[in-house]
XYZ file of C-alpha atoms in Angstrom:
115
model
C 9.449 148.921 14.037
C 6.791 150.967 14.466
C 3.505 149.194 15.898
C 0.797 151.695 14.445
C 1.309 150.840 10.596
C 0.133 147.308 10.851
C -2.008 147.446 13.453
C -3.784 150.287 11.212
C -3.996 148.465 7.873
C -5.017 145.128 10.144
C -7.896 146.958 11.470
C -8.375 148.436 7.938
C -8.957 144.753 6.662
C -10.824 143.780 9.902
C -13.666 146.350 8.694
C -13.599 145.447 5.119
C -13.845 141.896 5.812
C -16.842 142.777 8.262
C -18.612 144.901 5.657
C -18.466 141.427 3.017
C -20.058 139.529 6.175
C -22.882 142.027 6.587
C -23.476 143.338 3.698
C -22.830 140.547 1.194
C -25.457 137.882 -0.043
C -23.497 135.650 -2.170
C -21.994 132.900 0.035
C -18.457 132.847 -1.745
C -18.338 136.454 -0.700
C -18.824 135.810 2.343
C -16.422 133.073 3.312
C -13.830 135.490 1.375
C -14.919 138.506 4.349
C -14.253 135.622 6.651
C -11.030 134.753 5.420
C -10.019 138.507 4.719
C -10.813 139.275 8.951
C -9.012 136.262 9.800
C -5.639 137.328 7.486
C -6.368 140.692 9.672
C -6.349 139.004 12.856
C -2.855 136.902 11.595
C -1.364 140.616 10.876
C -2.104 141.653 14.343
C -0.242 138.423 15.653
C 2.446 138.707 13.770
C 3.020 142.282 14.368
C 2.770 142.153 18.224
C 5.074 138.919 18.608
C 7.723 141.323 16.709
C 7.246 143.810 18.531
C 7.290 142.524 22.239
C 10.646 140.620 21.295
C 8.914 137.046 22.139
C 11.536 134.543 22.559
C 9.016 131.530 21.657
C 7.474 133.659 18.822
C 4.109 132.392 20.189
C 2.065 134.652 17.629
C 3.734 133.321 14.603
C 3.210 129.575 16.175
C -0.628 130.956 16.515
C -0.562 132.601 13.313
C 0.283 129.435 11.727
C -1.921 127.259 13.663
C -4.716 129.622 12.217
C -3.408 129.904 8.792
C -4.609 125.941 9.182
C -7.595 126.126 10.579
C -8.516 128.731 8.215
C -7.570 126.153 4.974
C -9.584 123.724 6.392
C -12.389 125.795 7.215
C -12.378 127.091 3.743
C -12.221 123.583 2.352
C -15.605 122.523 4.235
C -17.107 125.849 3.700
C -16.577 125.500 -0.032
C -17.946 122.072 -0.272
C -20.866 123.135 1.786
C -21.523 126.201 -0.893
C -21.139 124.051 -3.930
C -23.773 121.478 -2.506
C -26.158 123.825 -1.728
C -26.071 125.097 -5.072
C -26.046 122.217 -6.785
C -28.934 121.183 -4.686
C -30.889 124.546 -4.563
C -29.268 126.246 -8.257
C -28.045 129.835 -6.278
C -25.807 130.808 -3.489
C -27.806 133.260 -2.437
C -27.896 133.748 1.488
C -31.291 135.533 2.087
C -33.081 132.363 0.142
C -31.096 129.626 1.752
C -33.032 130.342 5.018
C -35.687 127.623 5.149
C -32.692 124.531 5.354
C -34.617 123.063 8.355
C -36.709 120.028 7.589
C -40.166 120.223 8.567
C -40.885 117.360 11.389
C -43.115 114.319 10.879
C -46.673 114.352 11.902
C -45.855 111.643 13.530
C -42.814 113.224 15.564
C -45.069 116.138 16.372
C -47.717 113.813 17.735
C -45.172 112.366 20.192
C -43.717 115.496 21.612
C -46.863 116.706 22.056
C -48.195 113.154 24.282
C -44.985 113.541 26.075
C -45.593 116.864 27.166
């Protein structure tokens, strides 16, 4: 098997799933990218365990093991989306910068006598 066909269209998705990071502002979007870079990353595994012959198969164990951290990270990354949009009404990346909570008066008194 030839080496260069996957490891081309693995790159191939590698650079379309890091366009959707960069470029996207839609959350949903962007956890696809994510998961699109990640199936790119599987490809490669896969691929290279074929071709050097492993007698384990370590990359498809690996490939597996992040096939399942992947569903889980999708899982919580969902959740997180549909919260925040519950909470806020949009998915929008560029206006879900100001999450932090501002401090207490009180807490900002403090750190400033301890200093």
């Amino acid at each position: 098997m030839h080496l260069v066909y996957p490891a081309v269209l693995a790159a191939l998705l590698f650079c379309t799933g890091l366009y959707g990071v960069l470029a996207r502002r839609n959350a949903v979007l962007v956890l696809m990218s994510v998961e699109l870079m990640l199936n790119a990353v599987n490809l490669n595994l896969v691929a290279f365990d074929v071709w050097l012959r492993d007698k384990l198969h370590a990359g498809q164990a690996l490939t597996l093991f992040t096939i399942a951290i992947a569903a889980a990270e999708i899982g919580i990354g969902l959740a997180i989306v549909l919260l925040v949009h519950r909470s806020r009404g949009t998915a929008d990346i560029d206006r879900l910068r100001d999450l932090h909570e501002d401090a207490p008066a009180e807490l900002e008194e403090k750190a400033e006598a301890a200093a």
